Amino acid sequence: MIDRRDVLRAGVLGGVAGTLGLQAPDSAAAAAEAAGSVRARDWKRLADALSPGATLYRPNGSEYESLALPFNHRYAGIRPAGIVACATTEDVSAAIRWARSVGLPAVPRTGLGHNYAGYSTTTGLLLNMARMKSIVSTPVPGGARSRVYGPMKVVHDAGTVTVGAGVTNGDLHPLLEDHGMFVPTGRCPSVGVAGLVLGGGIGFSDKMFGLTCDRLIATTVVLADGRTVEADEDAHPDLFWACRGGAGNNFGVHTSFTFQYEQFEGTVGFYQLRWSLDSVLPVLAAAQRIAQDTVGDGRFHLRLGIGTSGTTRTQIHANANVNAIGQFYGTVQELRAILDPLLKIGTTQERDRNSASVRQVTPGEASELLSATTPIDRFATKSAILDSRTLLADQQVGAAAERLLEWPGSNNEDGAGFAMFALGGEINEVPPDATAFVHRNDLFVFAAETSWADYDRPDVAEANLHWLKQFYDDIFPRKAPDQAYQNFPDPTLKNWREAYYGANYPRLVKVKRKYDPTGFFDYPQAIGSS
């Protein structure tokens, strides 16, 4: 939705770790040993250093169990030695200083810990940011520019909103619904805004208003030595540059973020299209052409995908589908004209249903209709960034559809498949080196996913992971695209430095060495790690 070397593979629940060959690295074992050597009086010293609104949790309590569990249960066996539910920036500073003094890593977690690769879990000290929920808005009187997009009036840069590190996408929804205030955020309500913005932040308004990181104008960061700094274009500009796309928990622990917001009045176009897998070739071809034709039109937003679910071959075949969803800042007539090639595809029933889905809704209604959780229980993802040279050809799409029907199945209703999130518009107007987010000249963020349930057998997990690799390799049989999305981290990705950050990586390393010279914030794909 991002954090530490002791994290990886310390324990997938039950016996899955052994089955998949996932073992805790030496640093995880060292951290566990260090945690065992922390004395009771040291834990008391930490508890005494916290504010009245914060709490220290140790293993065996009911609150500890719920707070320790990450969103991706693949990593639920990685249990922290202690958890600090932070209430203030000073709590974060005190916790970091304490962790350093006793030799434990400190890892922040916002939201429910959505990090796909389990990097928001640790055997050290977990900093739970969920209590830091403040949301403060400041309108900008006059000076803001307004523009009409069909039935929608937008006041651009209408003001600023400062949110605490525990704020989620869902927490910001009432601002839109009740006050028409909008910051570009992601699709999943329970994802923390912190992780979203630090890795970039894609959503259903990014072409119109930029990535979440593009709306960031300031952030409060607690550094590895416990100092607190405010980073913006004028103060610590190198750190501010790195925070916009450099991924979470590389340079410090963020406790607040200030964004520019837009003011909405009116309605937007919405659509939700679905076909059987029989239409996968014409749909993917038409949708990719539409994405190319509208790459410069920030009003049009698209998520395209194929997927299935089930436990039996019959269910998997019956549930296989191709789908598209999005919104448009303009009239329904304009939206129908853009979607026309897609609306002509499929059976009579599919065409009628898809046509009926195209309608005008309020921005708040659109936010609800477009929302969806990331995969639940246990899941794995492989991503890619696609440009005009790497769009999917019919042969690749056909191979993906065939492999989808061979998915081994699971009891997780999220199933498996791929999604493609269209880029362009304001995203691509920003130079690749203007922020740490380098993917500025592209057409899609691509994500292949598979999921399984907590109660599935270990061999189901192994089969799903094996299938995901085959699925990805079938789609990109010769060579995978050079770039991948840092907010969909893949722990198996070997060239992650270039894939996530491209030419910006050496500059990120310089920032890392300046603000965290000892590498206190560390995980398998941390900036500067070996």
Short mmCIF file of C-alpha atoms in Angstrom, two decimals:
data_model
loop_
_atom_site.label_atom_id
_atom_site.label_comp_id
_atom_site.label_asym_id
_atom_site.label_seq_id
_atom_site.Cartn_x
_atom_site.Cartn_y
_atom_site.Cartn_z
CA MET A 1 0.00 0.00 0.00
CA ILE A 2 7.01 -0.46 3.17
CA ASP A 3 10.06 -1.99 5.62
CA ARG A 4 13.02 -4.11 7.01
CA ARG A 5 15.68 -6.78 6.48
CA ASP A 6 14.83 -8.87 9.53
CA VAL A 7 11.36 -9.19 8.01
CA LEU A 8 11.65 -11.56 5.17
CA ARG A 9 10.44 -15.07 5.51
CA ALA A 10 10.80 -15.38 9.26
CA GLY A 11 7.54 -17.18 9.37
CA VAL A 12 4.65 -17.80 7.08
CA LEU A 13 1.94 -19.23 9.38
CA GLY A 14 1.95 -22.94 10.09
CA GLY A 15 4.25 -25.11 8.02
CA VAL A 16 4.14 -23.05 4.84
CA ALA A 17 7.61 -21.58 5.37
CA GLY A 18 9.29 -24.93 5.10
CA THR A 19 7.17 -25.99 2.17
CA LEU A 20 8.06 -22.89 0.15
CA GLY A 21 11.67 -22.84 1.19
CA LEU A 22 11.22 -19.52 2.98
CA GLN A 23 13.68 -19.05 5.81
CA ALA A 24 14.55 -16.20 8.11
CA PRO A 25 17.80 -14.45 7.14
CA ASP A 26 20.64 -14.18 9.59
CA SER A 27 19.67 -10.59 10.46
CA ALA A 28 16.20 -11.77 11.52
CA ALA A 29 17.76 -14.41 13.78
CA ALA A 30 20.10 -11.79 15.19
CA ALA A 31 17.21 -9.42 15.84
CA ALA A 32 15.26 -12.17 17.59
CA GLU A 33 18.28 -12.93 19.77
CA ALA A 34 18.71 -9.25 20.55
CA ALA A 35 15.03 -8.98 21.51
CA GLY A 36 15.46 -11.84 23.96
CA SER A 37 18.33 -10.01 25.62
CA VAL A 38 16.38 -6.78 26.21
CA ARG A 39 15.88 -6.47 29.94
CA ALA A 40 12.54 -5.81 31.64
CA ARG A 41 13.83 -2.50 32.98
CA ASP A 42 14.61 -1.41 29.42
CA TRP A 43 11.03 -2.12 28.35
CA LYS A 44 9.85 -0.11 31.36
CA ARG A 45 12.14 2.74 30.32
CA LEU A 46 10.47 2.76 26.90
CA ALA A 47 6.98 2.71 28.39
CA ASP A 48 7.87 5.60 30.70
CA ALA A 49 9.19 7.67 27.78
CA LEU A 50 5.89 7.56 25.89
CA SER A 51 3.12 10.15 25.99
CA PRO A 52 -0.15 9.41 27.85
CA GLY A 53 -1.85 8.67 24.53
CA ALA A 54 0.65 5.99 23.50
CA THR A 55 0.84 2.36 24.63
CA LEU A 56 3.53 -0.31 24.66
CA TYR A 57 2.32 -3.84 23.94
CA ARG A 58 4.32 -6.98 24.60
CA PRO A 59 3.61 -10.54 23.40
CA ASN A 60 0.77 -12.66 24.78
CA GLY A 61 -1.81 -9.88 25.19
CA SER A 62 -4.96 -9.87 23.07
CA GLU A 63 -4.22 -6.38 21.77
CA TYR A 64 -0.71 -7.46 20.84
CA GLU A 65 -2.01 -10.34 18.71
CA SER A 66 -4.29 -8.12 16.63
CA LEU A 67 -1.68 -5.39 16.22
CA ALA A 68 1.11 -7.79 15.29
CA LEU A 69 -0.81 -9.35 12.40
CA PRO A 70 0.12 -7.80 9.01
CA PHE A 71 -2.45 -7.44 6.25
CA ASN A 72 -0.67 -10.03 4.11
CA HIS A 73 -0.85 -13.10 6.32
CA ARG A 74 2.04 -14.71 4.45
CA TYR A 75 4.20 -12.85 6.95
CA ALA A 76 2.08 -13.38 10.06
CA GLY A 77 4.76 -15.55 11.66
CA ILE A 78 7.11 -12.57 11.93
CA ARG A 79 6.30 -11.31 15.41
CA PRO A 80 7.67 -8.11 16.95
CA ALA A 81 9.38 -8.11 20.32
CA GLY A 82 7.21 -5.14 21.22
CA ILE A 83 4.69 -2.79 19.65
CA VAL A 84 4.40 0.93 20.36
CA ALA A 85 1.07 2.45 19.41
CA CYS A 86 2.36 5.98 18.83
CA ALA A 87 0.21 9.03 19.52
CA THR A 88 2.69 11.84 18.80
CA THR A 89 5.82 12.60 16.84
CA GLU A 90 7.66 12.63 20.16
CA ASP A 91 6.55 9.02 20.76
CA VAL A 92 8.12 8.02 17.46
CA SER A 93 11.35 9.83 18.33
CA ALA A 94 11.51 8.24 21.77
CA ALA A 95 10.85 4.77 20.35
CA ILE A 96 13.56 5.11 17.70
CA ARG A 97 16.13 6.36 20.23
CA TRP A 98 15.23 3.49 22.58
CA ALA A 99 15.42 0.87 19.82
CA ARG A 100 18.88 2.04 18.85
CA SER A 101 20.04 1.96 22.46
CA VAL A 102 19.03 -1.70 22.93
CA GLY A 103 20.05 -2.89 19.46
CA LEU A 104 16.63 -3.52 17.95
CA PRO A 105 15.35 -2.39 14.55
CA ALA A 106 12.29 -0.12 14.54
CA VAL A 107 9.70 -0.52 11.78
CA PRO A 108 6.67 1.73 11.20
CA ARG A 109 3.30 0.40 10.09
CA THR A 110 0.46 2.57 8.84
CA GLY A 111 -2.99 1.29 8.01
CA LEU A 112 -3.10 -2.47 8.43
CA GLY A 113 0.41 -3.09 7.14
CA HIS A 114 -0.45 -3.62 3.48
CA ASN A 115 3.11 -3.95 2.24
CA TYR A 116 2.96 -6.68 -0.40
CA ALA A 117 6.36 -8.13 0.49
CA GLY A 118 5.91 -8.01 4.26
CA TYR A 119 8.34 -5.14 4.74
CA SER A 120 6.10 -3.52 7.40
CA THR A 121 6.73 -6.26 9.93
CA THR A 122 9.71 -7.04 12.15
CA THR A 123 11.11 -9.12 14.98
CA GLY A 124 12.21 -5.86 16.60
CA LEU A 125 10.07 -2.87 17.63
CA LEU A 126 6.95 -2.24 15.57
CA LEU A 127 5.72 1.36 15.48
CA ASN A 128 1.97 1.30 14.94
CA MET A 129 0.86 4.69 13.63
CA ALA A 130 -2.90 4.08 13.64
CA ARG A 131 -3.59 6.53 16.50
CA MET A 132 -2.11 9.44 14.55
CA LYS A 133 -5.35 10.22 12.75
CA SER A 134 -5.45 14.02 12.70
CA ILE A 135 -6.78 15.73 9.57
CA VAL A 136 -6.49 19.53 9.40
CA SER A 137 -7.52 21.50 6.32
CA THR A 138 -6.61 25.08 5.46
CA PRO A 139 -8.47 26.75 2.58
CA VAL A 140 -6.60 29.20 0.38
CA PRO A 141 -8.77 32.32 0.07
CA GLY A 142 -8.74 33.71 -3.47
CA GLY A 143 -5.89 33.04 -5.86
CA ALA A 144 -6.97 29.48 -6.63
CA ARG A 145 -7.94 28.80 -10.23
CA SER A 146 -11.20 27.14 -11.18
CA ARG A 147 -12.16 25.26 -14.31
CA VAL A 148 -15.28 23.54 -15.58
CA TYR A 149 -15.09 20.01 -16.98
CA GLY A 150 -18.56 19.31 -18.34
CA PRO A 151 -20.83 18.87 -15.27
CA MET A 152 -17.87 19.19 -12.87
CA LYS A 153 -16.38 22.42 -11.54
CA VAL A 154 -12.93 22.07 -9.99
CA VAL A 155 -11.17 24.69 -7.93
CA HIS A 156 -7.54 23.69 -8.35
CA ASP A 157 -5.16 24.02 -5.39
CA ALA A 158 -8.04 25.20 -3.23
CA GLY A 159 -6.12 24.67 -0.02
CA THR A 160 -3.96 22.32 1.99
CA VAL A 161 -4.76 19.36 4.21
CA THR A 162 -2.32 17.95 6.75
CA VAL A 163 -2.86 14.36 7.81
CA GLY A 164 -1.28 12.20 10.47
CA ALA A 165 0.65 9.06 9.59
CA GLY A 166 -2.24 6.82 10.65
CA VAL A 167 -4.73 8.25 8.17
CA THR A 168 -6.01 5.81 5.54
CA ASN A 169 -7.62 6.33 2.15
CA GLY A 170 -10.97 5.61 3.78
CA ASP A 171 -10.43 8.32 6.41
CA LEU A 172 -10.22 10.93 3.66
CA HIS A 173 -13.49 9.87 2.01
CA PRO A 174 -15.74 12.04 4.25
CA LEU A 175 -13.80 15.13 3.15
CA LEU A 176 -14.88 14.40 -0.41
CA GLU A 177 -18.40 13.27 0.39
CA ASP A 178 -19.23 16.05 2.85
CA HIS A 179 -17.09 18.97 1.73
CA GLY A 180 -16.04 18.30 -1.87
CA MET A 181 -12.36 18.34 -0.85
CA PHE A 182 -10.19 15.91 -2.81
CA VAL A 183 -6.62 14.61 -2.62
CA PRO A 184 -5.62 11.92 -5.17
CA THR A 185 -5.41 8.66 -3.21
CA GLY A 186 -5.60 4.95 -3.88
CA ARG A 187 -8.45 2.52 -4.35
CA CYS A 188 -8.24 0.46 -1.15
CA PRO A 189 -9.90 2.21 1.85
CA SER A 190 -7.71 0.55 4.50
CA VAL A 191 -4.36 1.38 2.88
CA GLY A 192 -2.39 4.00 4.79
CA VAL A 193 -1.81 7.28 2.99
CA ALA A 194 1.81 7.22 4.22
CA GLY A 195 2.81 4.09 2.30
CA LEU A 196 0.81 5.22 -0.71
CA VAL A 197 2.45 8.63 -1.08
CA LEU A 198 6.00 7.52 -0.32
CA GLY A 199 6.00 5.02 -3.20
CA GLY A 200 4.15 7.26 -5.66
CA GLY A 201 0.42 6.68 -5.27
CA ILE A 202 -1.78 5.69 -8.22
CA GLY A 203 -5.56 5.96 -8.27
CA PHE A 204 -8.58 6.92 -10.35
CA SER A 205 -7.78 10.65 -10.54
CA ASP A 206 -4.00 10.58 -10.99
CA LYS A 207 -4.05 11.52 -14.67
CA MET A 208 -6.13 14.58 -13.79
CA PHE A 209 -4.39 15.74 -10.63
CA GLY A 210 -1.11 13.81 -10.48
CA LEU A 211 0.10 11.02 -8.24
CA THR A 212 -0.44 11.27 -4.51
CA CYS A 213 3.26 12.16 -4.16
CA ASP A 214 2.82 14.98 -6.68
CA ARG A 215 0.31 16.67 -4.34
CA LEU A 216 2.69 16.49 -1.35
CA ILE A 217 4.09 19.86 -0.30
CA ALA A 218 5.61 19.02 3.10
CA THR A 219 6.22 16.11 5.47
CA THR A 220 7.43 15.64 9.05
CA VAL A 221 10.14 12.98 9.37
CA VAL A 222 11.78 11.43 12.42
CA LEU A 223 15.31 10.46 11.41
CA ALA A 224 17.35 7.46 12.47
CA ASP A 225 19.03 9.41 15.30
CA GLY A 226 15.67 10.50 16.70
CA ARG A 227 15.79 14.07 15.38
CA THR A 228 12.66 15.49 13.75
CA VAL A 229 12.82 17.53 10.55
CA GLU A 230 10.27 19.22 8.32
CA ALA A 231 10.98 18.53 4.66
CA ASP A 232 9.66 20.61 1.77
CA GLU A 233 10.96 22.38 -1.33
CA ASP A 234 12.94 24.83 0.82
CA ALA A 235 13.91 22.84 3.92
CA HIS A 236 15.78 19.59 3.31
CA PRO A 237 14.85 19.62 -0.39
CA ASP A 238 16.96 16.52 -1.09
CA LEU A 239 14.98 14.53 1.48
CA PHE A 240 11.72 15.95 0.17
CA TRP A 241 12.68 14.85 -3.35
CA ALA A 242 13.45 11.33 -2.12
CA CYS A 243 10.21 11.03 -0.16
CA ARG A 244 8.15 11.44 -3.33
CA GLY A 245 8.58 7.97 -4.77
CA GLY A 246 11.54 6.59 -2.81
CA ALA A 247 9.26 4.15 -0.93
CA GLY A 248 8.57 3.98 2.78
CA ASN A 249 10.92 3.59 5.71
CA ASN A 250 14.10 4.29 3.82
CA PHE A 251 15.07 7.67 5.23
CA GLY A 252 13.04 8.01 8.42
CA VAL A 253 9.60 7.57 9.95
CA HIS A 254 7.02 10.04 8.64
CA THR A 255 4.48 11.34 11.13
CA SER A 256 2.51 13.83 8.99
CA PHE A 257 1.97 14.84 5.39
CA THR A 258 0.65 18.09 3.90
CA PHE A 259 -1.09 17.94 0.52
CA GLN A 260 -2.68 20.41 -1.82
CA TYR A 261 -6.34 19.60 -2.33
CA GLU A 262 -8.91 20.33 -5.03
CA GLN A 263 -12.48 21.53 -4.43
CA PHE A 264 -15.16 19.64 -6.35
CA GLU A 265 -18.68 20.66 -7.28
CA GLY A 266 -20.84 18.64 -9.66
CA THR A 267 -20.68 15.10 -11.05
CA VAL A 268 -18.27 12.78 -12.85
CA GLY A 269 -18.73 9.98 -15.37
CA PHE A 270 -18.41 6.41 -14.12
CA TYR A 271 -18.26 3.04 -15.89
CA GLN A 272 -17.84 -0.62 -14.94
CA LEU A 273 -17.56 -3.10 -17.81
CA ARG A 274 -17.33 -6.89 -17.74
CA TRP A 275 -17.12 -9.69 -20.31
CA SER A 276 -16.50 -13.40 -20.33
CA LEU A 277 -12.94 -14.46 -21.04
CA ASP A 278 -14.03 -15.26 -24.62
CA SER A 279 -13.71 -11.52 -25.36
CA VAL A 280 -10.26 -11.09 -23.84
CA LEU A 281 -8.41 -10.45 -27.14
CA PRO A 282 -10.67 -7.72 -28.56
CA VAL A 283 -11.15 -6.09 -25.16
CA LEU A 284 -7.43 -5.88 -24.33
CA ALA A 285 -6.62 -4.64 -27.83
CA ALA A 286 -9.33 -1.97 -27.76
CA ALA A 287 -8.61 -0.84 -24.21
CA GLN A 288 -4.89 -0.47 -24.84
CA ARG A 289 -5.63 1.58 -27.97
CA ILE A 290 -7.95 3.79 -25.92
CA ALA A 291 -5.23 4.25 -23.29
CA GLN A 292 -2.78 5.30 -25.99
CA ASP A 293 -5.28 7.66 -27.64
CA THR A 294 -6.15 9.29 -24.31
CA VAL A 295 -2.71 9.31 -22.70
CA GLY A 296 -2.69 13.11 -22.83
CA ASP A 297 -6.31 13.47 -21.70
CA GLY A 298 -6.18 13.75 -17.94
CA ARG A 299 -9.96 13.49 -17.64
CA PHE A 300 -10.13 9.77 -18.53
CA HIS A 301 -9.10 7.06 -16.04
CA LEU A 302 -8.99 3.30 -16.63
CA ARG A 303 -8.23 0.11 -14.77
CA LEU A 304 -8.24 -2.97 -17.00
CA GLY A 305 -7.87 -6.60 -15.94
CA ILE A 306 -8.57 -10.30 -16.18
CA GLY A 307 -9.27 -12.60 -13.27
CA THR A 308 -10.91 -15.67 -11.84
CA SER A 309 -11.59 -17.41 -8.53
CA GLY A 310 -12.74 -20.76 -7.20
CA THR A 311 -11.52 -24.08 -5.91
CA THR A 312 -12.54 -26.40 -8.76
CA ARG A 313 -11.75 -26.35 -12.46
CA THR A 314 -15.44 -25.77 -13.20
CA GLN A 315 -15.60 -22.74 -10.91
CA ILE A 316 -12.34 -21.31 -12.22
CA HIS A 317 -13.53 -21.53 -15.84
CA ALA A 318 -16.99 -20.15 -15.01
CA ASN A 319 -15.61 -17.19 -13.04
CA ALA A 320 -12.92 -16.20 -15.55
CA ASN A 321 -13.60 -12.72 -16.91
CA VAL A 322 -12.14 -9.56 -18.39
CA ASN A 323 -13.13 -6.22 -16.92
CA ALA A 324 -12.61 -2.46 -17.03
CA ILE A 325 -13.56 0.26 -14.56
CA GLY A 326 -12.89 3.97 -14.26
CA GLN A 327 -14.16 7.53 -14.20
CA PHE A 328 -14.17 10.58 -16.44
CA TYR A 329 -14.19 14.30 -15.73
CA GLY A 330 -16.66 15.30 -18.42
CA THR A 331 -20.06 14.44 -19.84
CA VAL A 332 -21.49 10.96 -20.23
CA GLN A 333 -21.73 11.58 -23.97
CA GLU A 334 -18.00 12.23 -24.18
CA LEU A 335 -17.29 9.17 -22.05
CA ARG A 336 -19.47 6.95 -24.23
CA ALA A 337 -17.60 8.16 -27.31
CA ILE A 338 -14.26 7.18 -25.72
CA LEU A 339 -15.60 3.79 -24.61
CA ASP A 340 -17.45 3.07 -27.85
CA PRO A 341 -15.00 0.39 -29.11
CA LEU A 342 -15.41 -1.48 -25.82
CA LEU A 343 -19.19 -1.05 -25.64
CA LYS A 344 -19.51 -2.83 -29.00
CA ILE A 345 -17.78 -6.00 -27.74
CA GLY A 346 -19.49 -9.04 -26.23
CA THR A 347 -22.84 -10.73 -26.16
CA THR A 348 -26.08 -8.75 -26.34
CA GLN A 349 -26.50 -9.16 -22.60
CA GLU A 350 -22.94 -7.98 -21.91
CA ARG A 351 -23.32 -4.98 -24.23
CA ASP A 352 -26.59 -3.94 -22.60
CA ARG A 353 -25.19 -4.32 -19.08
CA ASN A 354 -21.99 -2.46 -19.91
CA SER A 355 -23.84 0.37 -21.60
CA ALA A 356 -26.13 0.75 -18.59
CA SER A 357 -23.11 1.04 -16.27
CA VAL A 358 -21.99 4.30 -17.92
CA ARG A 359 -23.58 7.05 -15.90
CA GLN A 360 -23.11 10.33 -14.07
CA VAL A 361 -22.47 10.15 -10.30
CA THR A 362 -21.23 12.43 -7.56
CA PRO A 363 -17.50 12.30 -6.76
CA GLY A 364 -18.34 10.70 -3.41
CA GLU A 365 -20.41 8.01 -5.11
CA ALA A 366 -17.61 7.42 -7.61
CA SER A 367 -15.13 6.98 -4.76
CA GLU A 368 -17.34 4.29 -3.23
CA LEU A 369 -17.99 2.54 -6.55
CA LEU A 370 -14.30 2.52 -7.45
CA SER A 371 -13.08 1.33 -4.05
CA ALA A 372 -11.87 -2.21 -3.56
CA THR A 373 -9.54 -3.91 -1.12
CA THR A 374 -6.15 -5.18 -2.12
CA PRO A 375 -6.01 -8.99 -1.96
CA ILE A 376 -6.78 -10.35 1.49
CA ASP A 377 -5.41 -13.20 3.65
CA ARG A 378 -2.30 -14.29 1.71
CA PHE A 379 -1.15 -13.07 -1.66
CA ALA A 380 1.80 -12.46 -3.95
CA THR A 381 2.31 -9.94 -6.73
CA LYS A 382 4.66 -9.29 -9.65
CA SER A 383 4.51 -5.89 -11.35
CA ALA A 384 5.78 -4.14 -14.46
CA ILE A 385 5.61 -0.70 -16.04
CA LEU A 386 4.41 -0.79 -19.66
CA ASP A 387 5.10 1.82 -22.31
CA SER A 388 4.14 1.99 -25.98
CA ARG A 389 6.81 -0.60 -26.86
CA THR A 390 5.79 -3.14 -24.24
CA LEU A 391 1.99 -3.15 -24.49
CA LEU A 392 0.51 -6.63 -24.54
CA ALA A 393 0.18 -8.24 -27.96
CA ASP A 394 -2.55 -10.76 -28.78
CA GLN A 395 -0.10 -13.62 -28.29
CA GLN A 396 0.74 -12.44 -24.76
CA VAL A 397 -2.92 -11.88 -23.89
CA GLY A 398 -3.85 -15.30 -25.23
CA ALA A 399 -1.09 -16.94 -23.20
CA ALA A 400 -2.27 -15.11 -20.08
CA ALA A 401 -5.86 -16.26 -20.62
CA GLU A 402 -4.78 -19.87 -21.09
CA ARG A 403 -2.66 -19.80 -17.95
CA LEU A 404 -5.48 -18.11 -16.01
CA LEU A 405 -7.70 -21.11 -16.71
CA GLU A 406 -4.96 -23.33 -15.27
CA TRP A 407 -4.82 -21.43 -11.98
CA PRO A 408 -4.60 -24.06 -9.20
CA GLY A 409 -7.38 -22.43 -7.21
CA SER A 410 -7.76 -21.54 -3.54
CA ASN A 411 -10.36 -20.67 -0.95
CA ASN A 412 -9.50 -16.95 -1.25
CA GLU A 413 -12.34 -15.24 -3.08
CA ASP A 414 -9.92 -12.66 -4.51
CA GLY A 415 -8.55 -15.36 -6.79
CA ALA A 416 -5.89 -14.47 -9.34
CA GLY A 417 -5.28 -12.49 -12.52
CA PHE A 418 -3.72 -9.24 -13.64
CA ALA A 419 -4.63 -5.56 -13.52
CA MET A 420 -3.43 -2.66 -15.66
CA PHE A 421 -3.71 0.91 -14.31
CA ALA A 422 -3.51 3.55 -17.05
CA LEU A 423 -0.94 6.33 -16.67
CA GLY A 424 -0.57 9.63 -18.55
CA GLY A 425 -1.97 13.12 -18.13
CA GLU A 426 -0.47 15.04 -15.24
CA ILE A 427 1.67 12.04 -14.22
CA ASN A 428 3.63 12.18 -17.44
CA GLU A 429 3.95 15.98 -17.38
CA VAL A 430 6.47 15.70 -14.53
CA PRO A 431 10.09 15.00 -15.57
CA PRO A 432 11.44 11.60 -14.41
CA ASP A 433 14.09 13.23 -12.22
CA ALA A 434 11.84 15.90 -10.67
CA THR A 435 10.82 13.45 -7.93
CA ALA A 436 12.10 10.01 -6.97
CA PHE A 437 9.17 8.47 -8.87
CA VAL A 438 10.84 7.75 -12.21
CA HIS A 439 7.96 6.14 -14.18
CA ARG A 440 6.89 9.29 -16.00
CA ASN A 441 6.77 8.34 -19.68
CA ASP A 442 4.64 5.23 -19.52
CA LEU A 443 1.14 3.93 -20.21
CA PHE A 444 0.33 1.32 -17.55
CA VAL A 445 1.25 -0.03 -14.16
CA PHE A 446 0.80 -3.79 -14.58
CA ALA A 447 0.28 -6.15 -11.61
CA ALA A 448 -0.09 -9.95 -11.74
CA GLU A 449 -1.51 -11.42 -8.53
CA THR A 450 -2.48 -14.66 -6.88
CA SER A 451 -4.05 -15.29 -3.47
CA TRP A 452 -4.88 -18.09 -1.09
CA ALA A 453 -6.64 -18.41 2.25
CA ASP A 454 -5.25 -18.84 5.74
CA TYR A 455 -6.79 -22.28 6.00
CA ASP A 456 -5.61 -23.56 2.61
CA ARG A 457 -3.11 -26.40 2.76
CA PRO A 458 0.61 -25.59 2.38
CA ASP A 459 0.68 -27.23 -1.05
CA VAL A 460 -2.01 -24.76 -2.21
CA ALA A 461 0.29 -21.87 -1.31
CA GLU A 462 3.19 -23.52 -3.11
CA ALA A 463 1.06 -24.17 -6.20
CA ASN A 464 -0.14 -20.55 -6.28
CA LEU A 465 3.38 -19.14 -6.09
CA HIS A 466 4.56 -21.51 -8.81
CA TRP A 467 1.58 -20.53 -10.97
CA LEU A 468 2.28 -16.80 -10.52
CA LYS A 469 5.81 -17.19 -11.87
CA GLN A 470 4.52 -19.17 -14.86
CA PHE A 471 1.75 -16.64 -15.46
CA TYR A 472 4.20 -13.72 -15.48
CA ASP A 473 6.71 -15.59 -17.63
CA ASP A 474 3.99 -16.53 -20.14
CA ILE A 475 3.01 -12.88 -20.49
CA PHE A 476 6.63 -11.73 -20.85
CA PRO A 477 8.31 -14.82 -22.35
CA ARG A 478 11.48 -13.24 -23.70
CA LYS A 479 12.26 -10.43 -21.29
CA ALA A 480 10.25 -8.75 -18.57
CA PRO A 481 9.84 -4.97 -18.83
CA ASP A 482 12.73 -3.05 -17.33
CA GLN A 483 10.68 -1.21 -14.69
CA ALA A 484 8.35 -2.26 -11.85
CA TYR A 485 6.21 -0.36 -9.34
CA GLN A 486 7.87 0.15 -5.97
CA ASN A 487 4.52 0.14 -4.15
CA PHE A 488 3.95 -3.42 -5.39
CA PRO A 489 7.29 -4.78 -4.12
CA ASP A 490 8.32 -8.24 -5.28
CA PRO A 491 10.87 -9.92 -2.97
CA THR A 492 11.96 -12.23 -5.82
CA LEU A 493 12.89 -9.33 -8.11
CA LYS A 494 16.66 -9.31 -8.61
CA ASN A 495 17.12 -6.02 -10.48
CA TRP A 496 14.82 -4.09 -8.13
CA ARG A 497 17.12 -1.05 -7.90
CA GLU A 498 16.82 -0.29 -11.60
CA ALA A 499 13.25 -1.58 -11.86
CA TYR A 500 11.84 0.56 -9.06
CA TYR A 501 13.99 3.67 -9.38
CA GLY A 502 15.83 3.69 -12.71
CA ALA A 503 18.34 6.49 -13.12
CA ASN A 504 17.18 8.04 -9.82
CA TYR A 505 18.68 5.26 -7.71
CA PRO A 506 22.23 6.70 -7.24
CA ARG A 507 20.72 10.00 -6.06
CA LEU A 508 18.50 8.11 -3.61
CA VAL A 509 21.55 6.35 -2.20
CA LYS A 510 23.20 9.73 -1.57
CA VAL A 511 20.12 10.92 0.35
CA LYS A 512 20.09 7.66 2.31
CA ARG A 513 23.73 8.03 3.34
CA LYS A 514 23.14 11.63 4.40
CA TYR A 515 20.04 11.08 6.55
CA ASP A 516 20.59 7.47 7.69
CA PRO A 517 24.36 6.96 7.51
CA THR A 518 24.39 3.78 9.62
CA GLY A 519 21.57 2.11 7.66
CA PHE A 520 19.28 1.82 10.69
CA PHE A 521 16.24 1.65 8.41
CA ASP A 522 16.96 -1.52 6.51
CA TYR A 523 15.14 -4.34 4.73
CA PRO A 524 15.87 -6.61 1.75
CA GLN A 525 15.00 -3.96 -0.86
CA ALA A 526 15.97 -0.86 1.14
CA ILE A 527 17.74 2.00 -0.59
CA GLY A 528 21.48 1.41 -0.31
CA SER A 529 21.20 -2.22 0.77
CA SER A 530 23.63 -4.74 -0.67
#
